XYZ file of C-alpha atoms in Angstrom:
207
model
C -29.105 12.926 18.968
C -30.801 9.797 17.660
C -28.936 6.681 16.561
C -28.912 7.656 12.864
C -27.264 11.005 13.667
C -24.746 9.251 15.903
C -24.046 6.633 13.249
C -23.141 9.406 10.803
C -20.564 10.727 13.264
C -18.592 7.490 12.907
C -19.363 6.591 9.291
C -16.478 7.487 7.050
C -16.662 8.960 3.593
C -16.206 5.484 2.080
C -19.271 4.198 3.971
C -17.418 2.155 6.597
C -18.292 2.450 10.291
C -15.407 2.817 12.748
C -15.637 3.753 16.422
C -12.726 3.930 18.860
C -11.947 5.682 22.118
C -8.717 5.924 24.066
C -7.731 2.724 25.841
C -5.209 4.393 28.131
C -4.745 7.760 29.880
C -3.524 10.652 27.728
C 0.115 11.655 28.189
C 0.439 14.894 26.187
C 3.482 16.793 24.997
C 3.455 19.965 22.894
C 6.180 21.330 20.619
C 6.488 24.756 19.048
C 4.455 27.010 21.360
C 5.109 29.444 24.183
C 4.155 28.823 27.813
C 0.898 30.768 27.543
C -0.351 28.645 24.626
C 0.857 25.475 26.343
C -1.296 26.355 29.344
C -4.329 26.815 27.080
C -3.761 23.424 25.431
C -3.361 21.642 28.750
C -6.555 23.296 29.982
C -8.439 22.091 26.908
C -7.149 18.534 27.373
C -8.180 18.508 31.022
C -11.625 19.925 30.204
C -12.415 17.323 27.518
C -11.040 14.477 29.647
C -13.290 15.623 32.471
C -16.277 15.471 30.118
C -15.265 11.965 29.036
C -14.470 10.772 32.541
C -11.032 9.871 31.227
C -7.598 10.410 32.759
C -4.335 12.105 31.871
C -0.880 11.129 33.073
C 2.665 12.450 32.946
C 4.084 9.606 30.864
C 3.077 6.493 28.964
C 5.059 3.361 29.870
C 5.183 2.198 26.248
C 5.459 5.430 24.283
C 6.614 8.079 26.739
C 4.098 10.570 25.354
C 1.045 9.372 23.462
C -0.679 12.664 22.590
C 1.893 14.682 20.674
C 1.242 18.169 19.284
C 3.448 19.866 16.718
C 3.090 23.525 15.729
C 5.186 24.653 12.750
C 5.303 26.882 9.670
C 6.081 24.365 6.944
C 5.332 20.654 6.535
C 8.980 19.857 5.752
C 9.844 20.721 9.357
C 8.282 17.415 10.420
C 10.942 15.520 8.498
C 13.577 17.098 10.750
C 12.007 15.869 14.006
C 14.185 13.045 15.419
C 12.511 9.595 15.356
C 9.138 10.969 14.253
C 9.381 8.794 11.151
C 9.656 5.745 13.444
C 6.373 6.654 15.134
C 4.429 7.853 12.071
C 4.639 5.319 9.225
C 5.285 6.691 5.726
C 5.940 10.167 7.066
C 7.663 11.453 3.926
C 4.860 10.575 1.471
C 2.335 11.885 4.007
C 4.139 15.228 4.132
C 4.163 15.399 0.335
C 0.405 14.715 0.167
C -0.324 17.376 2.759
C 1.821 19.890 0.886
C 0.060 19.069 -2.379
C -3.375 19.879 -0.928
C -2.090 22.881 1.064
C -3.376 21.368 4.320
C -2.930 23.272 7.552
C -3.808 20.464 9.977
C -3.741 16.678 10.210
C -4.139 14.049 12.908
C -2.562 10.591 12.907
C -4.123 7.888 15.103
C -2.432 4.721 16.322
C -4.303 1.806 17.874
C -3.571 -1.045 20.254
C -4.351 -4.722 19.612
C -7.967 -4.274 20.735
C -8.530 -1.398 18.330
C -8.579 1.274 21.054
C -6.664 4.512 20.507
C -3.161 4.378 21.969
C -1.641 7.519 20.423
C -2.566 10.621 18.441
C -0.210 12.983 16.631
C -1.632 16.460 16.005
C 0.088 18.429 13.228
C -0.743 22.128 12.871
C 0.841 24.235 10.142
C 0.294 27.759 11.364
C -0.725 29.504 8.175
C -2.738 32.736 8.263
C -6.050 30.904 8.655
C -4.978 28.957 11.756
C -3.067 31.919 13.149
C -6.311 33.910 13.137
C -8.093 31.278 15.264
C -8.027 32.051 19.019
C -5.766 29.641 20.899
C -8.601 28.408 23.117
C -10.791 27.591 20.111
C -7.999 25.850 18.233
C -6.913 23.802 21.254
C -10.417 22.729 22.244
C -11.316 21.790 18.679
C -8.229 19.612 18.280
C -8.740 17.829 21.594
C -12.383 17.078 20.799
C -11.398 15.665 17.403
C -8.721 13.519 19.070
C -10.707 12.114 22.006
C -12.605 9.727 19.688
C -12.058 8.314 16.223
C -14.719 10.395 14.523
C -15.661 10.051 10.874
C -13.403 11.962 8.508
C -16.482 13.998 7.531
C -18.084 14.327 10.992
C -17.526 18.045 11.464
C -17.450 19.285 7.877
C -20.881 20.928 8.164
C -20.871 21.983 11.805
C -18.138 22.565 14.370
C -18.176 20.534 17.599
C -17.906 23.885 19.409
C -20.355 26.695 20.119
C -20.072 30.232 21.477
C -21.707 31.008 24.812
C -21.388 34.731 25.449
C -17.680 35.372 24.977
C -16.661 31.789 25.744
C -16.131 28.915 23.331
C -17.673 25.714 24.681
C -18.337 22.159 23.582
C -21.756 21.704 21.990
C -23.935 19.920 24.602
C -24.891 17.041 22.295
C -21.229 16.408 21.434
C -20.320 16.459 25.113
C -23.069 13.943 25.841
C -21.864 11.703 23.020
C -18.289 11.799 24.315
C -19.468 10.869 27.825
C -21.538 8.028 26.413
C -18.612 6.769 24.333
C -16.493 6.397 27.462
C -19.022 4.248 29.300
C -16.797 1.335 30.419
C -19.596 -1.128 29.634
C -19.184 -0.364 25.914
C -16.328 -1.812 23.869
C -13.432 0.576 23.325
C -13.569 -0.046 19.571
C -16.159 -1.324 17.127
C -16.729 -1.558 13.392
C -20.340 -2.638 13.884
C -22.824 0.185 13.328
C -25.079 -1.211 16.064
C -22.654 0.602 18.373
C -24.615 3.736 17.466
C -27.727 2.230 19.073
C -25.853 1.625 22.319
C -24.480 5.160 22.246
C -27.895 6.666 21.512
C -29.417 4.881 24.499
C -26.817 6.474 26.766
C -26.842 9.911 25.150
C -30.579 10.137 25.782
C -29.981 10.023 29.546
C -27.082 12.510 29.460
C -28.500 15.445 27.478
């Protein structure tokens, strides 16, 4: 990937550039799935964190859990989750907007004072479309889209995943970009598109 391709991955639909990675280890918790699916999700988190060279932990000192997954059938169920409205600002109008567009997934990012990611909330309304997606594919896709603050249009034309035989894997160029993004020499967050040049220099040595 050259710097222009990388820049597009972090350039939002409104033209603004925004890059951020996690500034702390991931402390995941998952609601609404059975043990088998939970194991798949944890495996996906561990796999992507290994690619990034990032860590997971059992609990976050500030938030308890900072990577929260919710599986449900209807968006209104989120309004019944205790204290979720304290953690996700304007939860009620958000739920109404998601219902209006018949969305089946949404991710909410929170950031620390430096701009680094400090929490992600993954909301998955299990309609027929999502229910037909294999658990491994769904889990890996969500983790990849949560490990960095990608553009809101980054994966509209092409998934970050590929099929190798009967296994779903991370596309090599996306894996290289994630590894580059977690180089500790780089800032954890940037709104300067020259960040894409720094990333491109590192991706070139990782692919």
